[in-house]
Coordinates of C-alpha atoms and ligand atoms in Angstrom, one line a residue:
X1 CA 30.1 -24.0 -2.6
X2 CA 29.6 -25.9 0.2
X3 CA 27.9 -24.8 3.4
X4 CA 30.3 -24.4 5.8
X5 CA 32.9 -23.2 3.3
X6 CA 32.2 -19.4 3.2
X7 CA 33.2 -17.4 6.1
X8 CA 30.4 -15.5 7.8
X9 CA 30.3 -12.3 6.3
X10 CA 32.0 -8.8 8.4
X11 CA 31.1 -7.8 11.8
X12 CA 28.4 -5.6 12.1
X13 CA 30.5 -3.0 14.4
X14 CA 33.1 -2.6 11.5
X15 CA 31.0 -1.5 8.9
X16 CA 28.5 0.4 11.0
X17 CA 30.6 1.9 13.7
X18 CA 28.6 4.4 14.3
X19 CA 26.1 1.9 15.1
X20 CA 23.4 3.2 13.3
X21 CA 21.8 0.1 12.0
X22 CA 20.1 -2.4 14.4
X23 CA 22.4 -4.8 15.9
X24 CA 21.7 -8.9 14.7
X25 CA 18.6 -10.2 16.2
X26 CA 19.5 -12.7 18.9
X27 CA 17.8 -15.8 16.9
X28 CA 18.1 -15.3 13.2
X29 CA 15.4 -18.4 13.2
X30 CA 12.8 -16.0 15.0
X31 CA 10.0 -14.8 12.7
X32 CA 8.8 -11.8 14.3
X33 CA 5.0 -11.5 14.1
X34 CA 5.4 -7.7 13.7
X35 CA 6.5 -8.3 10.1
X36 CA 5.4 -11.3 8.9
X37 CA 2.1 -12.5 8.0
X38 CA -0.2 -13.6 11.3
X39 CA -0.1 -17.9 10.0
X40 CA 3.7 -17.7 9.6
X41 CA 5.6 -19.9 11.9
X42 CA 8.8 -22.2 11.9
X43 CA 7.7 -25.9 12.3
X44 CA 9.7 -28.9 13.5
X45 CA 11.9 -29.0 11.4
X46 CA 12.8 -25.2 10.6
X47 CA 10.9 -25.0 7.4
X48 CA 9.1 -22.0 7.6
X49 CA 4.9 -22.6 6.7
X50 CA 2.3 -20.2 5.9
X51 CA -1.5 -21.4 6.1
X52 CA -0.2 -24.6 7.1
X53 CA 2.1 -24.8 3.6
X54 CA 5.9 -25.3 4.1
X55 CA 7.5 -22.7 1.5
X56 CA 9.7 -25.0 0.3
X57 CA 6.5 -27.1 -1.4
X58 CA 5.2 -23.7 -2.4
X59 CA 8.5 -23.2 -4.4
X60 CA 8.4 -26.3 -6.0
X61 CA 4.8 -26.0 -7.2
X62 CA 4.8 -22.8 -8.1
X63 CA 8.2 -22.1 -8.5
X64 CA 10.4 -18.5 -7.3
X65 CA 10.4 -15.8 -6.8
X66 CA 6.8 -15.6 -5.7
X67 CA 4.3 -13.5 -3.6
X68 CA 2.7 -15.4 -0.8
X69 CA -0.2 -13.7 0.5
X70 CA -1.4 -15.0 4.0
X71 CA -5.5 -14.8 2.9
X72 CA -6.7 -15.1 6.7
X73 CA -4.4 -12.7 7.7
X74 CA -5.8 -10.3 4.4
X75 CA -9.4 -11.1 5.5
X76 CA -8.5 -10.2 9.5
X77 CA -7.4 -7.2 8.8
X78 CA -9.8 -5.7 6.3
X79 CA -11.9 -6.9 9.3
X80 CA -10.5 -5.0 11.7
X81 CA -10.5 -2.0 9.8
X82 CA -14.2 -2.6 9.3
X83 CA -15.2 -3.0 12.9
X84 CA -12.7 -0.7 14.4
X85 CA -14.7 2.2 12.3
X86 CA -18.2 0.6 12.5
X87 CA -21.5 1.7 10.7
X88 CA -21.0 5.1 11.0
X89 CA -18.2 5.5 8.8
X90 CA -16.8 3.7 6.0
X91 CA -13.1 2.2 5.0
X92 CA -12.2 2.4 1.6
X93 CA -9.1 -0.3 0.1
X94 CA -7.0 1.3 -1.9
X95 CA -7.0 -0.7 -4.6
X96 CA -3.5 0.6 -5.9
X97 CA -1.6 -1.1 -3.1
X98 CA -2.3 -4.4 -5.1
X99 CA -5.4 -5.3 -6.9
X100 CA -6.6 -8.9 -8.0
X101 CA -10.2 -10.1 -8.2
X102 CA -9.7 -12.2 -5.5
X103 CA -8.6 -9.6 -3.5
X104 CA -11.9 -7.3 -4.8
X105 CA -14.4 -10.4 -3.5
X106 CA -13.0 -10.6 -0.4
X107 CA -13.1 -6.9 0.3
X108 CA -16.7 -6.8 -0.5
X109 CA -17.2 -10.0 1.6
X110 CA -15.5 -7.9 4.3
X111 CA -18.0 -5.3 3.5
X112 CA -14.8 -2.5 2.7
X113 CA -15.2 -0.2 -0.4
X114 CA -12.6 0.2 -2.9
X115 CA -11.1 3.4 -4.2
X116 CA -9.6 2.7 -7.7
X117 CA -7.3 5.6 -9.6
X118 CA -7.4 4.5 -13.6
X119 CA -9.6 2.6 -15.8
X120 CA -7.4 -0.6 -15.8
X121 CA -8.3 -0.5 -12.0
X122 CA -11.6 0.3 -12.5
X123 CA -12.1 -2.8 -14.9
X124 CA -11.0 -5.7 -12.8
X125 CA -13.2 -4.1 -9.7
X126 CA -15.7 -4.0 -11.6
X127 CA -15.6 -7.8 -13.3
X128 CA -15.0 -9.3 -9.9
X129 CA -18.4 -7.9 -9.1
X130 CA -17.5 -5.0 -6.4
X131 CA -20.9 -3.0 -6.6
X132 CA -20.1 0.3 -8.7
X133 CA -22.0 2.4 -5.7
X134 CA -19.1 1.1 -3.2
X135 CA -16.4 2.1 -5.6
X136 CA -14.7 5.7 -5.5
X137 CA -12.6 6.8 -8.5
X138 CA -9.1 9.1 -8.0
X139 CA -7.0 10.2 -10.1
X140 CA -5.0 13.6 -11.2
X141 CA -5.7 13.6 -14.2
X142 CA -8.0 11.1 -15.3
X143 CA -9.3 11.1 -18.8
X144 CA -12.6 11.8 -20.4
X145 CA -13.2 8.1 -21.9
X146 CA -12.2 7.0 -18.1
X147 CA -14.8 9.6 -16.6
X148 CA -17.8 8.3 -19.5
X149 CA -17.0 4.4 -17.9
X150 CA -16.8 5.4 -14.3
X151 CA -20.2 8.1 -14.2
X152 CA -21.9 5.0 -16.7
X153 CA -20.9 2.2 -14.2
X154 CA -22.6 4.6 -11.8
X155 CA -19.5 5.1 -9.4
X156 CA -20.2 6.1 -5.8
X157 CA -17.9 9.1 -6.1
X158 CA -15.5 10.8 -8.3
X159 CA -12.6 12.5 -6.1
X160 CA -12.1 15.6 -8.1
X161 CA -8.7 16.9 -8.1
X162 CA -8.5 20.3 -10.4
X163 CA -10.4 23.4 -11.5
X164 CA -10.6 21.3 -14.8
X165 CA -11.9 18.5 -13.7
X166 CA -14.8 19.6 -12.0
X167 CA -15.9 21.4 -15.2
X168 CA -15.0 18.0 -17.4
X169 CA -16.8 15.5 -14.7
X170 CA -19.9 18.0 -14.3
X171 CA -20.1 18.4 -18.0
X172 CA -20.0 13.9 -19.1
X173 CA -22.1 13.7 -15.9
X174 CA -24.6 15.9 -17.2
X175 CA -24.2 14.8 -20.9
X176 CA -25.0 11.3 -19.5
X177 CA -28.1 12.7 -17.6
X178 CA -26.6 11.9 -13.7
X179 CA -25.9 13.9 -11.4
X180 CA -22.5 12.2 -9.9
X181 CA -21.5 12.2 -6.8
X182 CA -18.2 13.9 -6.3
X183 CA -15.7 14.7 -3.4
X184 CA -13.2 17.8 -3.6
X185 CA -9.6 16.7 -3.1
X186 CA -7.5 19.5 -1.3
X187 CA -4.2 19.7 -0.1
X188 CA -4.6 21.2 3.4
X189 CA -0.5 22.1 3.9
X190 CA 0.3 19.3 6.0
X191 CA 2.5 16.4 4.5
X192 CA 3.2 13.3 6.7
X193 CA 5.7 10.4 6.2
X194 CA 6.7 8.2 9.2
X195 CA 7.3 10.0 12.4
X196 CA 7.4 13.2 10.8
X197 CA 4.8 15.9 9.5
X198 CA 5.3 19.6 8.0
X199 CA 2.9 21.9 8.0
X200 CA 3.8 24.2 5.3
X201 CA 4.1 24.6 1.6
X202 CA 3.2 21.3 1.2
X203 CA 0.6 22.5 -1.5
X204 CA 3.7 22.1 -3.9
X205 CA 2.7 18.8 -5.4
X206 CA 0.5 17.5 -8.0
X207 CA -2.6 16.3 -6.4
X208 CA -5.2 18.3 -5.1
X209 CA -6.6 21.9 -5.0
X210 CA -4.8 24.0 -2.1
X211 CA -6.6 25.6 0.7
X212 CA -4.3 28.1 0.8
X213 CA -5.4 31.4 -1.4
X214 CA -8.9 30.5 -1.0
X215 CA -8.4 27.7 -4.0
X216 CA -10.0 25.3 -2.3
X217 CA -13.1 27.6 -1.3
X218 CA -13.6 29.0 -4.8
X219 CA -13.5 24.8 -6.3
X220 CA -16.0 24.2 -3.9
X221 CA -18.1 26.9 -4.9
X222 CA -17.9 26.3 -8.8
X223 CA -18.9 22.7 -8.2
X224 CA -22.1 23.4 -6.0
X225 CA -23.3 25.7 -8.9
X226 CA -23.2 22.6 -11.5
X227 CA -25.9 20.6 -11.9
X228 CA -24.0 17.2 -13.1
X229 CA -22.5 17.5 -9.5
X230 CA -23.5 16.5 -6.0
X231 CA -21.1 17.4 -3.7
X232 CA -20.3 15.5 -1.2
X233 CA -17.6 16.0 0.8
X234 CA -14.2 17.1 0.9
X235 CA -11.1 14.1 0.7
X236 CA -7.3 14.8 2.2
X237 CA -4.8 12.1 1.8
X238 CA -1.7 13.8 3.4
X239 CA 1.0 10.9 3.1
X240 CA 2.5 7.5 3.6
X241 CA 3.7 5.3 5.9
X242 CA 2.3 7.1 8.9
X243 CA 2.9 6.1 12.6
X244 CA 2.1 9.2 14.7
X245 CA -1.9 11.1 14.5
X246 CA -0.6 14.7 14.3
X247 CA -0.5 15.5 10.5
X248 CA -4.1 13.9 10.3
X249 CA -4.9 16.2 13.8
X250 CA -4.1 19.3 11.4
X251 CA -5.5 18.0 8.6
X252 CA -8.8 17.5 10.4
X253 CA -8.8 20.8 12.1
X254 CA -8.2 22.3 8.3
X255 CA -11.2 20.1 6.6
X256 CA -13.4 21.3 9.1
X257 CA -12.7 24.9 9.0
X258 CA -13.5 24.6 5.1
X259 CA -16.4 22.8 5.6
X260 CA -17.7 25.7 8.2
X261 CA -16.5 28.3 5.6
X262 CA -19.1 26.5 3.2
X263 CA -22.0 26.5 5.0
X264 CA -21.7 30.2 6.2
X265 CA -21.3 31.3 2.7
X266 CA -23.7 28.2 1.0
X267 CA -25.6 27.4 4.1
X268 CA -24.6 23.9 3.0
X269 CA -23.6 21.3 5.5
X270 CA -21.5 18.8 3.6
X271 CA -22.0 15.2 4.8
X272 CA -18.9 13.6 4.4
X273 CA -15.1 13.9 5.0
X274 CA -12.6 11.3 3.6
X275 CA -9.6 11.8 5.9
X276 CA -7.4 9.3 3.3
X277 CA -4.9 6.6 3.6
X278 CA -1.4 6.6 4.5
X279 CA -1.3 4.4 7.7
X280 CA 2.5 2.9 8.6
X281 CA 3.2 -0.9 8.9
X282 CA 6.3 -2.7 10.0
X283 CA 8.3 -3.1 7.5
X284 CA 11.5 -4.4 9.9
X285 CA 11.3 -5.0 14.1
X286 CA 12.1 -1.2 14.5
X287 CA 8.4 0.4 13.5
X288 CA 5.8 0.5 15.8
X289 CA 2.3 1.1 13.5
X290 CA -1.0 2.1 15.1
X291 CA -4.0 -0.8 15.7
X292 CA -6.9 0.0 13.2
X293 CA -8.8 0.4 16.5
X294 CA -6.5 3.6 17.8
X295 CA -6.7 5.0 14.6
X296 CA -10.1 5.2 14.6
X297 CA -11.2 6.2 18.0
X298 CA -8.2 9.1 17.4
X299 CA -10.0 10.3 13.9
X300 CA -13.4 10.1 15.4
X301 CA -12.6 12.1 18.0
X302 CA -10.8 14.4 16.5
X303 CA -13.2 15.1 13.8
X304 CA -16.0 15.2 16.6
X305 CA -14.5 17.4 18.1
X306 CA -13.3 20.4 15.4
X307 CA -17.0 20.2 14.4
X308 CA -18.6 20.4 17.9
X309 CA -16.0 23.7 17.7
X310 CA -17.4 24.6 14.8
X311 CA -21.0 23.9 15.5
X312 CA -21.7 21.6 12.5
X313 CA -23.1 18.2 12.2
X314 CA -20.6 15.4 12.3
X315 CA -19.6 14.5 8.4
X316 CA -19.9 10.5 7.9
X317 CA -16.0 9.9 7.8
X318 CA -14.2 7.8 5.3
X319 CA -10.3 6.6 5.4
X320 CA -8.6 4.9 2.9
X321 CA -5.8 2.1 4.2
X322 CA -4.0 0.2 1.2
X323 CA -0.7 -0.3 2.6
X324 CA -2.1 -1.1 5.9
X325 CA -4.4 -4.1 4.8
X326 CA -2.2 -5.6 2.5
X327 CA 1.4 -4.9 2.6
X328 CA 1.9 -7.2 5.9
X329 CA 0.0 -10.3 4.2
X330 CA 2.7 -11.2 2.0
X331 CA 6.2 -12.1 1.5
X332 CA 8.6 -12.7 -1.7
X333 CA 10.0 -15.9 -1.4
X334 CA 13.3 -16.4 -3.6
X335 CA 16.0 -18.5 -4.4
X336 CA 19.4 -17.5 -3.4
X337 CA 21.8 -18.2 -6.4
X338 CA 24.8 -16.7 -5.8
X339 CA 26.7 -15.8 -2.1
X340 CA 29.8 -12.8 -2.6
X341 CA 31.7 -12.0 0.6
X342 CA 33.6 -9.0 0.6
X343 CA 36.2 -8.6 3.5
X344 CA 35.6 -6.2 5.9
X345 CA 32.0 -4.8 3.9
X346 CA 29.6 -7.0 3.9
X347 CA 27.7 -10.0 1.8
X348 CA 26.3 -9.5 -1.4
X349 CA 23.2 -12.2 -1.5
X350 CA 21.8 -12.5 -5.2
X351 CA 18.3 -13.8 -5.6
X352 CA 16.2 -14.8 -8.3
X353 CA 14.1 -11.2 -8.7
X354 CA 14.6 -7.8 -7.8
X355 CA 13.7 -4.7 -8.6
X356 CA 11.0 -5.9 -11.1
X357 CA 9.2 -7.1 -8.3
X358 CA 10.5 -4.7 -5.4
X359 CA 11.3 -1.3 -6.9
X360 CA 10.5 0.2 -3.8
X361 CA 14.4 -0.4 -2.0
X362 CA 15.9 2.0 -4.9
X363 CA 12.5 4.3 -5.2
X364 CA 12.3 5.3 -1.5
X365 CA 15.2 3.4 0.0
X366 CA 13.2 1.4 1.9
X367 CA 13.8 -1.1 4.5
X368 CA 12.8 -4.6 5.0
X369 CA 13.8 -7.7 6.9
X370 CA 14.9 -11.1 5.5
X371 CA 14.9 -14.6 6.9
X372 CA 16.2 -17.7 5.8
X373 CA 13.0 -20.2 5.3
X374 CA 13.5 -23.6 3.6
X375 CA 15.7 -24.0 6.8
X376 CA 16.8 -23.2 10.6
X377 CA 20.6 -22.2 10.7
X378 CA 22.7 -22.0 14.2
X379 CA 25.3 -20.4 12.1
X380 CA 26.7 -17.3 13.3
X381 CA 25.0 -14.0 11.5
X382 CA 26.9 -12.1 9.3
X383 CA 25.8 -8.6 7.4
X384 CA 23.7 -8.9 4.1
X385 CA 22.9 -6.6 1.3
X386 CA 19.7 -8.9 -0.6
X387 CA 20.3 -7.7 -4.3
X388 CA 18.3 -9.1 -7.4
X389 CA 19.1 -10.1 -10.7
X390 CA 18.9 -6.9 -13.0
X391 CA 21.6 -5.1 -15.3
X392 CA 21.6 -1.8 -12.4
X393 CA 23.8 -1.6 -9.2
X394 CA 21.1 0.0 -7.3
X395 CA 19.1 -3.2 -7.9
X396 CA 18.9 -3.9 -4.2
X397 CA 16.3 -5.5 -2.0
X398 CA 16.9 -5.6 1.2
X399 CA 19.9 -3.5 1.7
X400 CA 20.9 -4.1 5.2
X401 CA 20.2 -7.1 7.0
X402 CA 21.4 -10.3 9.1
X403 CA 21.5 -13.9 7.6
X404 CA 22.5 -16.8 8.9
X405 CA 26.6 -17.1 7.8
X406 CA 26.5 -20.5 5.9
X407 CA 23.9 -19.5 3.6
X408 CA 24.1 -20.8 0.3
X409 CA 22.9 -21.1 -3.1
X410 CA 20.0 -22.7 -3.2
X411 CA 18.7 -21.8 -0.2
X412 CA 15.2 -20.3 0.1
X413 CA 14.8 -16.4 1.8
X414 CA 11.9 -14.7 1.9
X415 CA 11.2 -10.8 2.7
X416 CA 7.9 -9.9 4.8
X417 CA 5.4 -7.1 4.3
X418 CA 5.7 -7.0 0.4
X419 CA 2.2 -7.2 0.4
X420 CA 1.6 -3.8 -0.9
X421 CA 3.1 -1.3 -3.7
X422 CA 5.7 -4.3 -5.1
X423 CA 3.0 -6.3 -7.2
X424 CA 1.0 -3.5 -8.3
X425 CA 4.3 -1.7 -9.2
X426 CA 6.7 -4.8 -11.0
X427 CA 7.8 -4.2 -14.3
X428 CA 9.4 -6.5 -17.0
X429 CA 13.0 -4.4 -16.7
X430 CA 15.5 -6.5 -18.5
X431 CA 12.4 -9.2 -20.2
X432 CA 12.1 -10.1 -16.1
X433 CA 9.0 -12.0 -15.8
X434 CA 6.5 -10.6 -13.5
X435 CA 6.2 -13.4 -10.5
X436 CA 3.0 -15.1 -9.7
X437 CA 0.6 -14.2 -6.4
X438 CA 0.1 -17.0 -4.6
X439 CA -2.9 -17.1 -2.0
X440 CA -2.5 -19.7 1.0
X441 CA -5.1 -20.5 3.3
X442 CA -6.1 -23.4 5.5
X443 CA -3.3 -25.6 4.3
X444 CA -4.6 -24.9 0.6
X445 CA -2.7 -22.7 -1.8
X446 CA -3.9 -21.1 -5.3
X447 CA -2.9 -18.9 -7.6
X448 CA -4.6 -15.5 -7.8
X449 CA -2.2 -14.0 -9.9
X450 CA -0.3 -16.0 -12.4
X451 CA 3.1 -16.0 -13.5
X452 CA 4.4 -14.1 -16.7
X453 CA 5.4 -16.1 -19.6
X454 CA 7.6 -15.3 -22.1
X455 CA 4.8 -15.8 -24.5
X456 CA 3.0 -13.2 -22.1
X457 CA 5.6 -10.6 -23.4
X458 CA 6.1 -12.0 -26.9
X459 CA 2.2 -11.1 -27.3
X460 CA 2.7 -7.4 -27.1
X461 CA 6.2 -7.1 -29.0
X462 CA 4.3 -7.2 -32.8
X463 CA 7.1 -7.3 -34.4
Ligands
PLP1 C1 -2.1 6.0 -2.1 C2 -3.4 6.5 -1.5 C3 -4.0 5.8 -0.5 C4 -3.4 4.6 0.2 O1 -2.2 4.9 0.8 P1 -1.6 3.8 1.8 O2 -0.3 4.4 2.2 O3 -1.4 2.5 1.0 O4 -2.5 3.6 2.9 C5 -5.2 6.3 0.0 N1 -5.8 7.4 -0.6 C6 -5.2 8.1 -1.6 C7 -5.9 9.2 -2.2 C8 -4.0 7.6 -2.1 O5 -3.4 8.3 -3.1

C-alpha cells in the first residue's frame, strides 16, 4: 500500500463523542519530554535519535521490536532519587520493574540498594556484584532453599510478610548461626493507585500482616522474642502508580503509631521505616508525577513529624521507586506491518510484538502514547488502536492514540515509558521471542539484554 493511498483513519469526535479521550496533539512530530526518555529528540531530518542513535540504525542492527533504554537518563534519575533523599535515608530499586546486570552496576554506581523478590532476582544481583548488605529480599511466600541463599549471601534485610515466615526465617537464620536482619511488612488499610486512595479494608490482599486486630502488633512481638531475628523496622508498600502524598500521609501516620505501640510495651525504639514504592510516571501527556525531590521533602516531613507527635526518635527512612527510575528510560520500537481502517471506528495498526512484551494494556488497561519515529509526517492524524501480533483480540498496545494518517507498513513507531514491568513481565505466548534490551548512551549502543532465539526456546522443550 502506498502512502498516500489509505484514508486517515475516523474523526476523533465520532467515535468519542462524549469526548472523553484527549483530543490529537497539535504536532504529531512533537516528542513530549514528559514521556519519553530525557536524550530523545527529532533531528533534521525527522528521524527520531536517542543517545545520539537514529532508531532507524538501531533497527537495523539490532532488529524489532526492541527496548531502548536511554542509560543517562537511567543513571539521572537513580541520581535524583539518591540526592533528593540524601545520607540520612536510603532508596531502594526495585529490582522487579526490570532487572539486568547492567542495570545492578549502575545502581550501585549510583550508590541505590536493590530490593529483589525471588531467588532468580536474587542471583543476577548478586553476580553483577551488588554488595549482599545493600540488598533487601521480599516476597510472600518465599521458600526455605530461597531464605538458606539469601541469610548465607548475608542479605541486609529479609521483609517478612506472615506469621509463618518469621518462624521459618528466625529458625534457617539461627540454624545458620546469624542473626538476620529483618523488617515486618504490614498492610496499614490504606491502598493507593493514581489519584485515588481508600482507607479501609484494604487488608484484603495477599501481602502483609494487617494492623488491624492487633496482627501486626502480636508479629512484631513474636519476632523480637527470636534470637535468629533483628528487627528492624517496619515496611508499607501501599500501591502503584501514585501521583498524589495522601495514602503515604496515612500510611505514615499508621507506621508510626505501631512503632510507639512497640516501644511502650518493648521499650524498643525501632530504627527504621521503609515507606515502599509505588511512585506514578507519565505514561501519556495527561499525568502529572511528583519530582523525587517533592517526594522526599513530603515523606521526611511527614514522618518527622508523626514521630515528633509521638515523641520517638526519627526512624532512618527507606522508599523503594521501580517504576519511577526505570519505566520512563525506555521505549519499544516496532515495525508496523499491517495498517486496517475501519469506517467510522478507528485504525487498527499491527506491529511486530505485543502482549509478550507489553501485557500490561490487557492486565491493567493501561495507557500509553505512540509516535511515528523513522520519520516526520505532516499528514493529518487519524485515531489508532497499536495492537500486536498474538492469536488473542485483547492483544492491544496502545489502545487509543493519534498517528500520523499515511502511516504504513514498514514504518517504525515506538511507545515511551516501557521501561518498567514489560521486560521483566514478557512471555513467549504463541513461541513469541522475547525482544532484546538495548542500552544507548553517548552515541554508542549495546546490548544488555539479548534477543530470544528459537534455539533459546528449543533448549527447554526436551522433547
Ligand atoms: C512493586 C513494589 C515496589 C515498586 O513499585 P513501583 O510501582 O515500581 O515503584 C516497591 N516495593 C514493593 C514492596 C513492591 O512490591
Amino acid at each position: 500500500m502506498s502512502r498516500s493511498a489509505h484514508p486517515a483513519g475516523p474523526r476523533h469526535a465520532d467515535v468519542f463523542p462524549e469526548g472523553h479521550y484527549s483530543a490529537p496533539p497539535a504536532d504529531l512530530n512533537a516528542l513530549d519530554p514528559k514521556v519519553w526518555a530525557q536524550t530523545v529528540e527529532r533531528d533534521a531530518d525527522g528521524v527520531v535519535t536517542v543517545g545520539g542513535m537514529a532508531v532507524t540504525r538501531l533497527a537495523e542492527e539490532y532488529g524489532t521490536p526492541a527496548y531502548v533504554l536511554d542509560e543517562a537518563d537511567f543513571r539521572a534519575r537513580a541520581r535524583a532519587w539518591r540526592t533528593a533523599f540524601g545520607t540520612d535515608a536510603d532508596v531502594f530499586y526495585a529490582g522487579k520493574a526490570f532487572l539486568s546486570r547492567a542495570v545492578v552496576r549502575w545502581l550501585d554506581e549510583e550508590g541505590l540498594n536493590l530490593d529483589v523478590c525471588s531467588g532468580g532476582e536474587l542471583a543476577t544481583a548478586l553476580s553483577a556484584g551488588m554488595p549482599a548488605d545493600r540488598i533487601a529480599f521480599h516476597g510472600n511466600n518465599k521458600s526455605p532453599e530461597e531464605i538458606e541463599r539469601a541469610v548465607r549471601a548475608g542479605v541486609g534485610r529479609i521483609v517478612l510478610d506472615s506469621f509463618q515466615e518469621i518462624v521459618r526465617v528466625a529458625h534457617i537464620a539461627q540454624s545458620l548461626g546469624v542473626r538476620q536482619r529483618v523488617q515486618i511488612r504490614i498492610t496499614v488499610g490504606v491502598e493507593a493507585h493514581t489519584h485515588e486512595f481508600i482507607a479501609t479494608a484494604h487488608e484484603d490482599q495477599k501481602f502483609g500482616i494487617p494492623l488491624a486486630g492487633g496482627q501486626a502488633a502480636e508479629a512484631v512481638r513474636r519476632a523480637l522474642q527470636l534470637d535468629g531475628l533483628e528487627v528492624i523496622g517496619i515496611h508499607s508498600h501501599i500501591g502503584s502508580q501514585i501521583f498524589d502524598m495522601s495514602g503515604f500521609e496515612v500510611a505514615a501516620h499508621r507506621v508510626v503509631a505501631l512503632l510507639k505501640d512497640i516501644r511502650d510495651e518493648h521499650g524498643v525504639e525501632l530504627p527504621e521505616i521503609d515507606l515502599g514504592g509505588g511512585l506514578g510516571i507519565a505514561y501519556t501527556s495527561d499525568d502529572d508525577p511528583c519530582e523525587p525531590h517533592e517526594i522526599a521533602k513530603a515523606l521526611t516531613e511527614i514522618v518527622t513529624r508523626e514521630c515528633e507527635g509521638a515523641r520517638l526518635r526519627t526512624p532512618r527512612i527507606s522508599v523503594e521507586p521501580g517504576r519511577a527510575i526505570v519505566g520512563p528510560t525506555a521505549f519499544t520500537l516496532y515495525e508496523v506491518g499491517t495498517v486496517k481502517p475501519l469506517d467510522g471506528l478507528r485504525t487498527y495498526v499491527s506491529v511486530d510484538g505485543g502482549m509478550s512484551d507489553n501485557i500490561r494494556t490487557a492486565l491493567y488497561d493501561a495507557e500509553y502514547s505512540v509516535a511515528l519515529v523513522s520519520r516526520a509526517s505532516d499528514a493529518e492524524s487519524m485515531l489508532v488502536r497499536v495492537v500486536g501480533k498474538h492469536c488473542e483480540s485483547g492483544d492491544i498496545v496502545v489502545k487509543d492514540a493519534f498517528l500520523p494518517g499515511d502511516l504504513a507498513p514498514g514504518d517504525l513507531i515506538a511507545v515511551p515509558a516501557t521501561g518498567a514491568y514489560c521486560r521483566s513481565m514478557a512471555s513467549n505466548y504463541n513461541h513469541v521471542l522475547r525482544p532484546p534490551v538495548v542500552a544507548v548512551r553517548d552515541g554508542e549502543a549495546r546490548v544488555i539484554v539479548r534477543r530470544e532465539t528459537e534455539e533459546d526456546l528449543l533448549r527447554l522443550d526436551v522433547g
